[in-house]
Coordinates of C-alpha atoms in Angstrom, one line a residue:
M1 CA -59.4 41.3 27.7
P2 CA -56.6 41.2 25.0
I3 CA -57.0 38.5 22.4
D4 CA -54.7 36.2 20.4
A5 CA -54.1 37.7 17.0
T6 CA -53.8 34.3 15.4
Q7 CA -57.2 32.9 16.6
P8 CA -59.8 32.0 14.0
Y9 CA -62.2 34.8 13.0
D10 CA -65.3 35.0 15.2
P11 CA -68.3 36.1 13.1
N12 CA -70.0 37.1 16.3
N13 CA -67.5 39.7 17.5
V14 CA -68.9 43.2 18.1
F15 CA -67.4 44.7 14.9
A16 CA -68.9 41.9 12.8
K17 CA -72.3 42.7 14.4
I18 CA -71.8 46.4 13.6
L19 CA -71.0 45.5 9.9
R20 CA -74.2 43.5 9.7
G21 CA -76.2 46.3 11.2
E22 CA -77.1 44.2 14.3
I23 CA -75.5 46.8 16.6
P24 CA -76.0 50.5 15.8
S25 CA -73.0 52.8 15.1
S26 CA -72.4 56.4 14.3
R27 CA -71.0 55.8 10.8
V28 CA -68.9 58.5 9.1
Y29 CA -67.8 56.5 6.1
E30 CA -68.7 53.4 4.2
D31 CA -67.6 51.7 1.0
E32 CA -67.0 48.2 -0.3
Y33 CA -63.7 47.9 1.6
A34 CA -64.3 49.7 4.9
I35 CA -66.6 51.3 7.3
A36 CA -65.7 54.0 9.9
F37 CA -67.6 55.1 13.0
H38 CA -67.1 57.1 16.2
D39 CA -65.7 55.1 19.1
I40 CA -68.3 54.8 21.9
A41 CA -65.6 55.5 24.5
P42 CA -63.5 58.2 22.8
A43 CA -59.9 58.7 24.0
A44 CA -59.5 62.0 22.1
P45 CA -61.9 64.7 20.9
T46 CA -61.8 62.9 17.5
H47 CA -61.7 59.1 17.9
I48 CA -62.9 57.1 14.9
L49 CA -62.6 53.4 14.2
V50 CA -62.0 52.2 10.7
I51 CA -62.6 48.5 10.0
P52 CA -62.4 46.4 6.9
T53 CA -65.6 44.8 5.6
G54 CA -63.9 41.4 5.3
P55 CA -63.4 38.9 8.1
Y56 CA -59.8 39.7 9.3
V57 CA -58.8 39.2 13.0
S58 CA -55.8 41.5 13.0
W59 CA -53.4 43.5 10.9
D60 CA -51.2 40.4 10.6
D61 CA -54.2 38.4 9.3
F62 CA -55.2 41.1 6.9
S63 CA -51.8 41.7 5.5
A64 CA -51.3 38.0 4.9
K65 CA -54.7 37.1 3.5
A66 CA -56.5 40.2 2.0
S67 CA -56.5 40.8 -1.7
D68 CA -54.5 43.7 -3.1
A69 CA -57.8 45.5 -3.8
E70 CA -58.9 45.1 -0.2
I71 CA -55.6 46.3 1.2
A72 CA -55.5 49.4 -1.1
G73 CA -59.2 50.1 -0.5
F74 CA -58.8 49.9 3.3
V75 CA -55.7 52.0 3.4
R76 CA -57.3 54.6 1.2
A77 CA -60.4 54.6 3.5
V78 CA -58.3 55.4 6.5
G79 CA -56.8 58.4 4.7
I80 CA -60.3 59.6 3.5
V81 CA -61.7 59.3 7.1
A82 CA -58.8 61.4 8.5
R83 CA -59.1 64.0 5.8
E84 CA -62.9 64.2 6.2
A85 CA -62.5 64.6 10.0
G86 CA -60.3 67.6 9.4
A87 CA -57.4 65.8 11.2
V88 CA -54.6 66.2 8.7
E89 CA -53.6 69.6 10.1
P90 CA -52.5 70.0 12.9
G91 CA -52.1 66.2 12.9
Y92 CA -53.5 62.8 14.0
R93 CA -52.4 59.4 15.1
L94 CA -53.2 56.0 13.7
L95 CA -53.2 52.9 16.0
A96 CA -53.8 49.3 15.2
N97 CA -53.3 47.0 18.2
V98 CA -52.3 43.4 17.4
G99 CA -52.6 40.5 19.8
R100 CA -52.2 40.3 23.6
H101 CA -49.0 42.4 24.0
G102 CA -50.4 44.9 21.6
G103 CA -53.6 45.2 23.7
Q104 CA -56.0 44.1 21.0
E105 CA -59.5 43.6 22.5
V106 CA -61.8 42.9 19.5
P107 CA -60.9 40.1 17.1
H108 CA -61.6 42.2 14.0
L109 CA -58.9 44.4 12.5
H110 CA -59.5 48.0 13.4
V111 CA -57.6 51.2 13.1
H112 CA -58.1 54.0 15.5
V113 CA -57.9 57.6 14.2
F114 CA -57.1 60.0 17.1
A115 CA -57.1 63.8 16.7
G116 CA -58.3 67.0 18.0
Q117 CA -55.7 67.7 20.7
P118 CA -51.9 67.2 21.2
L119 CA -51.6 63.4 21.7
G120 CA -48.4 63.3 23.7
P121 CA -45.7 60.7 23.5
M122 CA -46.4 57.5 21.5
L123 CA -46.0 55.2 24.5
A124 CA -46.2 56.0 28.2
R125 CA -42.8 55.6 29.9

């Protein structure tokens, strides 16, 4: 069910539990700013989620409240994850859903990295 991107951060959301190690994940990257792990229901041959280690509900929340170091570290982590996955060539897609109309389902900022096949048009028509 899509969520409101302006709601308060819920420390019991599934990604917060993954960050704390309460729920297992197949991690492919971790540093002080982000962790990345394989999606449990992949929508492409490569489908990795990258989440910040800080408590941010959405891209809007993160861009408004995160420190410059957190923003730079998170963006760099997304790039590292894509490169390490071998996705740069022939290409990949990044997706961050924000709020109800954007289809955001977990109230913790996350970026999807999709690769491994032609991904088609950006939006279904």
